Coordinates of C-alpha atoms and ligand atoms in Angstrom, one line a residue:
X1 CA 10.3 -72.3 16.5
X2 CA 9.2 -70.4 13.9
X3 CA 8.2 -67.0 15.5
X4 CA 10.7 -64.1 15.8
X5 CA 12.8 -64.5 18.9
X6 CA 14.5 -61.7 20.8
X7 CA 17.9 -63.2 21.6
X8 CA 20.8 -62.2 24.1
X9 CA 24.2 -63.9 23.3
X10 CA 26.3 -63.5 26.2
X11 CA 30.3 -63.7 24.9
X12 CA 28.2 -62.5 21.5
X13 CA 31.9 -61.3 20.3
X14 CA 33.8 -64.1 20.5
X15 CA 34.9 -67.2 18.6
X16 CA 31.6 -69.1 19.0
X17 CA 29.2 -66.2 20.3
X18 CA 30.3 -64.1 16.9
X19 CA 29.2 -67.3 14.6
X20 CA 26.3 -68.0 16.2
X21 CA 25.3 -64.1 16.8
X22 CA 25.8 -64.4 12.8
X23 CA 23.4 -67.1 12.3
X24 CA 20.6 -66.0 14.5
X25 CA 20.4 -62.6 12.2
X26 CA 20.8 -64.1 8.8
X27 CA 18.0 -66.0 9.8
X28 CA 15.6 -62.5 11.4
X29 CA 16.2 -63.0 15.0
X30 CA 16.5 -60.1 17.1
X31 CA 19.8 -60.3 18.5
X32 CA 21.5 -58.7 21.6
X33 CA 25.1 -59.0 21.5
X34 CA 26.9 -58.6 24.9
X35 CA 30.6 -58.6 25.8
X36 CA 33.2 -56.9 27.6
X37 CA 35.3 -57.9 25.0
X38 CA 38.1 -59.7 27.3
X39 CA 39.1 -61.8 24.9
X40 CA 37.5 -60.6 21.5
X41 CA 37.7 -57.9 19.1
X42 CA 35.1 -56.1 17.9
X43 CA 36.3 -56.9 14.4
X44 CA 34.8 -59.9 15.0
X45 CA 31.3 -58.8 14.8
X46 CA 31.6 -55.1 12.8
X47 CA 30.2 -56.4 9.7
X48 CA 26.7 -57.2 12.1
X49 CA 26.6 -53.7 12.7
X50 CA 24.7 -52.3 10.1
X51 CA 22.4 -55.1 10.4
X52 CA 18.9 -53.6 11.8
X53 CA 18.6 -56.8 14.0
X54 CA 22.0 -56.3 15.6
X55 CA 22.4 -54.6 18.7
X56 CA 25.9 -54.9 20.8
X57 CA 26.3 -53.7 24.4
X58 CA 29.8 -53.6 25.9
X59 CA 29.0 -55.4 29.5
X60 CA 30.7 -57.9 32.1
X61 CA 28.3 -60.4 33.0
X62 CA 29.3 -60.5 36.8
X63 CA 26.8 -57.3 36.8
X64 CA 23.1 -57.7 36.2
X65 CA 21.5 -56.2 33.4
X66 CA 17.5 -55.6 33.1
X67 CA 16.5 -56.5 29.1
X68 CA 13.4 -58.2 27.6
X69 CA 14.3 -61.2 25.8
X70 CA 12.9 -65.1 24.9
X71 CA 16.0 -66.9 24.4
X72 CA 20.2 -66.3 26.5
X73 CA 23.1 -68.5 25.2
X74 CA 25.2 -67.9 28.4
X75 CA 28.9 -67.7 26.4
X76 CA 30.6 -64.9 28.1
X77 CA 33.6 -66.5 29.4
X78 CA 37.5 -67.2 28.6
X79 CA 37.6 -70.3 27.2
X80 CA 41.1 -70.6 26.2
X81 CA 43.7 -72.1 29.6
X82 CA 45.9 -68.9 28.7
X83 CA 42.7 -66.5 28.9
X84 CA 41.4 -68.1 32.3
X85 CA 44.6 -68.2 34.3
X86 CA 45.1 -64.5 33.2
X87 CA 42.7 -63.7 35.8
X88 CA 41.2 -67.3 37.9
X89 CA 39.4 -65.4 40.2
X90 CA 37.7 -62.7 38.0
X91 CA 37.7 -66.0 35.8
X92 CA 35.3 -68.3 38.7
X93 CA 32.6 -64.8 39.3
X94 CA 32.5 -65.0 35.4
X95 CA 31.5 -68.4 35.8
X96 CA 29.3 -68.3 38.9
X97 CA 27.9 -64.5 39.0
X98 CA 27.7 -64.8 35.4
X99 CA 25.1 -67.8 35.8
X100 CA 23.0 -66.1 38.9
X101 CA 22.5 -63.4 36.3
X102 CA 22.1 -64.8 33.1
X103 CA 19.4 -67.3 35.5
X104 CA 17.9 -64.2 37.5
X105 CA 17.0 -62.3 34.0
X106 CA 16.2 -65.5 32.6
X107 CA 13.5 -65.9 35.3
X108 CA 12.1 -62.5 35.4
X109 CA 11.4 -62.7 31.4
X110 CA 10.3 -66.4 31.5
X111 CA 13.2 -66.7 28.7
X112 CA 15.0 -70.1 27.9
X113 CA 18.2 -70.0 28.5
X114 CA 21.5 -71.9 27.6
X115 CA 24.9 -72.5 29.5
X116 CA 27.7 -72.9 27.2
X117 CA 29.5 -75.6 30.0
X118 CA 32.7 -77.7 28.6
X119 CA 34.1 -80.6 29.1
X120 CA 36.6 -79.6 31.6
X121 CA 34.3 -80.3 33.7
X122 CA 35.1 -83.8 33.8
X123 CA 39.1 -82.9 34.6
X124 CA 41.1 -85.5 34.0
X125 CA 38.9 -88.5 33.0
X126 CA 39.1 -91.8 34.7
X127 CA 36.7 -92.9 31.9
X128 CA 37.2 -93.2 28.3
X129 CA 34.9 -92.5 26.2
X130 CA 33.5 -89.5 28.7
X131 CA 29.4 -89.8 29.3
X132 CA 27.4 -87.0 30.5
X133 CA 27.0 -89.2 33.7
X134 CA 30.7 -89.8 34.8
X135 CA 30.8 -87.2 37.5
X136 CA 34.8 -86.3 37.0
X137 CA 38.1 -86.0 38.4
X138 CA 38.7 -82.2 38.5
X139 CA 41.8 -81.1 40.8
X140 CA 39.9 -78.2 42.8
X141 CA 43.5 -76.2 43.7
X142 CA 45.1 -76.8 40.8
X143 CA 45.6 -74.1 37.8
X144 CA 42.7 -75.4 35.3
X145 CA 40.3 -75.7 38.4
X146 CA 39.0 -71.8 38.1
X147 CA 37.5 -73.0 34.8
X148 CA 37.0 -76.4 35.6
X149 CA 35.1 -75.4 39.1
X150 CA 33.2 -72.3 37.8
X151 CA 31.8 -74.0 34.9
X152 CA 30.8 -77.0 37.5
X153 CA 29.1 -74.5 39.6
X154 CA 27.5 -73.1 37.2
X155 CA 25.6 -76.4 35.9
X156 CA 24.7 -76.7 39.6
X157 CA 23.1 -73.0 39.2
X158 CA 21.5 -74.2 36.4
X159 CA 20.0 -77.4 37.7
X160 CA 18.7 -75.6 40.9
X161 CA 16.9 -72.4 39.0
X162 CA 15.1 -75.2 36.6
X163 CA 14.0 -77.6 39.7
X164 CA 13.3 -74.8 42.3
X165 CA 12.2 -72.0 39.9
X166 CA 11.2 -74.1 36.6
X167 CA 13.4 -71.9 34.6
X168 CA 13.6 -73.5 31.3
X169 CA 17.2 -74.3 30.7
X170 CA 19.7 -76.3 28.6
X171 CA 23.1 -77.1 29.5
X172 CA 25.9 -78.1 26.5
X173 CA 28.8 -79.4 27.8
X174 CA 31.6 -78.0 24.7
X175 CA 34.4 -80.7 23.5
X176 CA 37.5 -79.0 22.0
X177 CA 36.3 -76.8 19.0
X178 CA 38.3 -74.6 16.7
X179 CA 37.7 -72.9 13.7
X180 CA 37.7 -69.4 12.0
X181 CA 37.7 -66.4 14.2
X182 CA 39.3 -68.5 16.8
X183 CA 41.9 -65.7 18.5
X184 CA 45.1 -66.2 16.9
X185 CA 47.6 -65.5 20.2
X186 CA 44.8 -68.5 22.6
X187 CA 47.5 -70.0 23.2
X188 CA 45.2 -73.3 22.1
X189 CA 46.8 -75.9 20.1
X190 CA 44.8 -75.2 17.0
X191 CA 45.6 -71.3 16.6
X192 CA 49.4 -71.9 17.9
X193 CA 50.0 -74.6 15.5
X194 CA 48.8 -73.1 12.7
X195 CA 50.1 -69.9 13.3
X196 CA 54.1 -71.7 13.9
X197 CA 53.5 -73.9 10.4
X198 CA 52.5 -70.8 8.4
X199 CA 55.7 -69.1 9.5
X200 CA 57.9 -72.3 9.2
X201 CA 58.2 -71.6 12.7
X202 CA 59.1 -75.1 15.5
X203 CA 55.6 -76.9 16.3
X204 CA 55.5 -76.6 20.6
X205 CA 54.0 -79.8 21.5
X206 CA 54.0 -79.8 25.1
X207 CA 55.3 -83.3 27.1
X208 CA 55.4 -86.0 24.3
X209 CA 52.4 -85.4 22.4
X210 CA 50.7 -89.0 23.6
X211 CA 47.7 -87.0 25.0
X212 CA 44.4 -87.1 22.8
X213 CA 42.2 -84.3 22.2
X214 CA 39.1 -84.7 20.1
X215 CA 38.2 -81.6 17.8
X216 CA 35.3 -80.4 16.7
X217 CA 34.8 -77.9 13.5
X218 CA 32.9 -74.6 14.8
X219 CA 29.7 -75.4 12.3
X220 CA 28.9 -78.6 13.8
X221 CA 29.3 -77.2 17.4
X222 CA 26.9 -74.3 16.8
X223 CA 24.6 -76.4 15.1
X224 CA 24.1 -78.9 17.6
X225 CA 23.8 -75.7 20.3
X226 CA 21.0 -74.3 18.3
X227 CA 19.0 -77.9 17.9
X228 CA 19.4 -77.6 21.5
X229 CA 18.1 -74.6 22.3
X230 CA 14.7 -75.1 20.3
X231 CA 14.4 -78.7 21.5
X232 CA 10.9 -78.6 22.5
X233 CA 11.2 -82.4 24.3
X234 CA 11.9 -81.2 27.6
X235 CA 15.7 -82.3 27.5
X236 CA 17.6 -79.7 29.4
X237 CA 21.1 -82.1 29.0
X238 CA 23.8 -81.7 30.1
X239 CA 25.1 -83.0 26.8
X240 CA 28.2 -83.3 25.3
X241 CA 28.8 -81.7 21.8
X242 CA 31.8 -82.5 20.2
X243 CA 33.2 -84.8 17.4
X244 CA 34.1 -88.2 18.7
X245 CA 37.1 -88.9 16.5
X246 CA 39.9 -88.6 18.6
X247 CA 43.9 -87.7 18.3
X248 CA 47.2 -87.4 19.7
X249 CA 48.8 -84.0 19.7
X250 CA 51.3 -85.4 17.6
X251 CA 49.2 -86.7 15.2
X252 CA 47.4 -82.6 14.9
X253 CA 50.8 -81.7 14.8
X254 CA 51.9 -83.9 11.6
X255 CA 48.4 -83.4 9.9
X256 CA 49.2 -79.5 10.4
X257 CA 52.4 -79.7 8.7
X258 CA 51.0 -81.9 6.0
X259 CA 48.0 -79.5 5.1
X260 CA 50.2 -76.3 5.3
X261 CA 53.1 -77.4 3.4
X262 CA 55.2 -75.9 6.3
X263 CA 58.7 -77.0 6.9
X264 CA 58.6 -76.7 10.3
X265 CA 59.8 -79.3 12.8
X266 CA 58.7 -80.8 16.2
X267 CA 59.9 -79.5 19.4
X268 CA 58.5 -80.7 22.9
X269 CA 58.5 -78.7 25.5
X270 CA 57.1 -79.2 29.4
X271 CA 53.5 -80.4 30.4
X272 CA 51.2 -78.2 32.0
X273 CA 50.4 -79.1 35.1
X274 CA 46.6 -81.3 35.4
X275 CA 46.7 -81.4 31.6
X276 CA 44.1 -83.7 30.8
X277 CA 46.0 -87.0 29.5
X278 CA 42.3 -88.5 27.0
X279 CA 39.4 -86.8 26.1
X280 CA 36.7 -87.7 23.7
X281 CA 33.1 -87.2 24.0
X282 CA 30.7 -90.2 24.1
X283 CA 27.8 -88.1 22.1
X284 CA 24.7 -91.0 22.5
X285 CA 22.7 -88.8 24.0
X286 CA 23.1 -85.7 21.2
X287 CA 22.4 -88.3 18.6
X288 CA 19.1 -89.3 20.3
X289 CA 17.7 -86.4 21.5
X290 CA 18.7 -83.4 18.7
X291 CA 19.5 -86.2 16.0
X292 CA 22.7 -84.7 15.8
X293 CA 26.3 -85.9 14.8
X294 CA 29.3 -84.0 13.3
X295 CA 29.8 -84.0 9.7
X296 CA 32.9 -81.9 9.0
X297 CA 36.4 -84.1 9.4
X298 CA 39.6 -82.6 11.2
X299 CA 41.2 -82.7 7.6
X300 CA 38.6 -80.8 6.6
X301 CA 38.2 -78.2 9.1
X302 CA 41.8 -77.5 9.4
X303 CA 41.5 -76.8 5.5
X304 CA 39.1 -74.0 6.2
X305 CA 41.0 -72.8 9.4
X306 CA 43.9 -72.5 8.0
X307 CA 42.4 -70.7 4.5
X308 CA 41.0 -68.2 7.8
X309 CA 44.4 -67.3 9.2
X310 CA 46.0 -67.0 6.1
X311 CA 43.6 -64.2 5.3
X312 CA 43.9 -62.5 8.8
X313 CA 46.0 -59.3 9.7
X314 CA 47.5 -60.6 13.3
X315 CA 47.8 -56.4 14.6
X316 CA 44.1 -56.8 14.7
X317 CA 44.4 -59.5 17.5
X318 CA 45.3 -58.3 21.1
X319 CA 46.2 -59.8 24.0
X320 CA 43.4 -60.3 27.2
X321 CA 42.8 -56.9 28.4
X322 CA 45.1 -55.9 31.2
X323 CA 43.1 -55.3 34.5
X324 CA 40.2 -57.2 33.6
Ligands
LIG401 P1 36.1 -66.8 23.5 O1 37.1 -66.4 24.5 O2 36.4 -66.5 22.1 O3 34.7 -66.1 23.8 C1 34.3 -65.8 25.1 C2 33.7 -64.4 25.0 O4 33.3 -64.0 26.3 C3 34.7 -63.3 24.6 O5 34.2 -62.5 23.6 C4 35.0 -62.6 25.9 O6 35.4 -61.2 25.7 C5 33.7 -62.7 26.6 N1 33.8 -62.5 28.1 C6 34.7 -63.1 28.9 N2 34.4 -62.7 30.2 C7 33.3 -61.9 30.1 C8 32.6 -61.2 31.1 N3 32.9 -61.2 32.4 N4 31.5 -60.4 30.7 C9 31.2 -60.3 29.4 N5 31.9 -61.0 28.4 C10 32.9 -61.8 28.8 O7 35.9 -68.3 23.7 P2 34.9 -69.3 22.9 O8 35.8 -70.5 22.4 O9 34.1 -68.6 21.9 O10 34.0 -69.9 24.0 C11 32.7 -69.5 24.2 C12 32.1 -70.3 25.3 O11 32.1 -71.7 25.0 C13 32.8 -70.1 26.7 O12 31.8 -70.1 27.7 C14 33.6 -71.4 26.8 O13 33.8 -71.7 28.2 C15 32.7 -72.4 26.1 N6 33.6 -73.5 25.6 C16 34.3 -73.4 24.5 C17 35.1 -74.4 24.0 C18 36.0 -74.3 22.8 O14 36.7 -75.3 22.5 N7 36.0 -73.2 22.1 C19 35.1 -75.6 24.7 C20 34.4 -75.7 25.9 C21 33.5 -74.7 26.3
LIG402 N1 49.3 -78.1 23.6 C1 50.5 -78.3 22.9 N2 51.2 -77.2 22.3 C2 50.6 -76.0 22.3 C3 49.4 -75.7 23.0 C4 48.8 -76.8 23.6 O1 51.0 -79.4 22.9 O2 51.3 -75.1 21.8 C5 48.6 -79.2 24.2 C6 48.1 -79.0 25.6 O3 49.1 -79.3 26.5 C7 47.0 -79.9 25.7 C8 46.4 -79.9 24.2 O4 47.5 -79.4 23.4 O5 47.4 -81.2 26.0 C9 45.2 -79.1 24.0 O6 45.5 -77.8 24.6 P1 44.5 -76.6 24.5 O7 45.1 -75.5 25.3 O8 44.2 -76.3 23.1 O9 43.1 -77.1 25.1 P2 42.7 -77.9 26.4 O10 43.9 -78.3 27.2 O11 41.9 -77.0 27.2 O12 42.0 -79.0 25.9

């Protein structure tokens, strides 16, 4: 696509949405930034400010909002298990109203748009690798199921706009991913990790570190997002995006303390409840369709993670915003 888009990045201040708002302006997109900056700071996106194709609107997507655009990444949402128990049920209309809205202005405008789904949707997988047809084993009352269930609903949204109202959509379904700008008190076992090496602090690994996540750096993730928003094949996904290589917690854990010098221990502590025992993405489909696979290692993007919070003043970084 090679024509100026105007582009609305819902959850624009965020870990993800601030990257990717970045991107689209460095390369001349018009870009709407919106956020009711739950679980963000604006210091993630003040140095866009200046930028004459920047524009930031403080907003909560459960409310509609009229705007003209081509193009809505559908981000806003807490991503983090800490962010979205803060609040489950503000966290499922964030999810679900969210969607109807993102969908309605999506349909009035004629606009392309893009749900940012995960793969909690999948719960705690049966299956191993997880393919984008394995339908999932998601607890529906249980404490991840606010996420888990809103971002499920939300692909349904998503699948019934397109078929009944040919709204152009693409659905990404997010593997773990970390990074710079990642919020520094998530709670995620990136940010707490790094945060308890660099202050020699105990490592919390939580049961006995034998469940797997698989991690993926933040450029790969936003790369693949992008090559799936101006896929022009008709592929609206879902798709998983993620990097396939897979680990224990342990094994982050160790790698952590290797890479940071730290002299911090191991302590375990209890498992949350439905914690998801494997997860790694089976990412077929994202290599045949955008021609896409992660090139950054875990080695490698810890290096660069870490060089980030070393560099970052922790005041700047607040907890979720009470009464959201
Ligand atoms: P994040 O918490 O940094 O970003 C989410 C942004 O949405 C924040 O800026 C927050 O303030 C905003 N937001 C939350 N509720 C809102 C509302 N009601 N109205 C407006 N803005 C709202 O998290 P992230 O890691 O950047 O995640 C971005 C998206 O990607 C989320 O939808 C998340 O579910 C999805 N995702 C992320 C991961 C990951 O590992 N980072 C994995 C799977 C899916
Ligand atoms: N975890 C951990 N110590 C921490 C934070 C998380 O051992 O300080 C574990 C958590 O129980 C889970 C894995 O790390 O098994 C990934 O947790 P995170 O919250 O980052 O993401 P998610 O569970 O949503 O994949």
């Amino acid at each position: 696509m090679n024509q100026k888009q105007r582009i609305l990045v819902t959850g624009g201040a965020g870990f993800l949405g601030s990257q990717l708002c970045e991107i689209l302006v460095a390369r001349g997109d018009d870009v709407i930034c919106l956020d009711n900056f739950f679980t963000s700071q604006k210091v993630n996106v003040t140095h866009l400010l200046d930028k004459p194709n920047f524009e930031l609107i403080r907003h909560d997507v459960i409310v509609p909002i009229w705007l003209e655009v081509d193009q809505i990444y559908n981000l806003a949402c807490p991503a983090a298990p800490g962010h979205y128990q803060y609040n489950p049920i503000k966290t499922m209309k964030t999810s679900v109203m969210g969607a109807i809205n993102v969908l309605g202005l999506a349909k009035r405008c004629n606009a392309r748009v893009l749900q940012a789904s995960t793969s909690e949707v999948y719960g705690d997988p049966e299956i191993h690798p997880q393919t984008e047809d394995y339908r999932g084993s998601v607890n529906p009352i249980g404490p991840r199921a606010c996420y888990d269930e809103g971002k499920r609903a939300a692909e349904t949204l998503f699948m019934e706009y397109h078929r009944m109202n040919k709204v152009d959509i693409r659905i990404v379904r997010i593997f773990n991913t970390y990074g710079p700008r990642m919020h520094p008190f998530d709670g995620r076992v990136v940010s707490n990790f790094i945060r308890q090496a660099l202050d020699n602090q105990p490592l919390t690994i939580f049961g006995d570190g034998s469940q797997t996540r698989s991690f993926c750096y933040r450029d790969d993730l936003l790369q693949a997002m992008i090559l799936m928003m101006e896929n022009e094949s008709g592929f609206t996904g879902p798709v998983n995006i993620g990097n396939p290589a897979e680990f224990t917690i342990r094994q982050l854990a160790e790698l952590i303390i290797e890479l940071t010098g730290s002299s911090s221990e191991i302590v375990e502590g209890e498992l949350p409840v439905d914690d998801p025992t494997r997860r790694q993405p089976d990412i077929r489909l994202a290599k045949q369709h955008l021609q896409w696979e992660p090139e950054i290692s875990l080695r490698e993007g810890l290096e660069k993670t870490i060089a980030w919070f070393k560099t970052i003043d922790l005041a700047h970084y607040h907890p979720p915003t009470p009464n959201y």
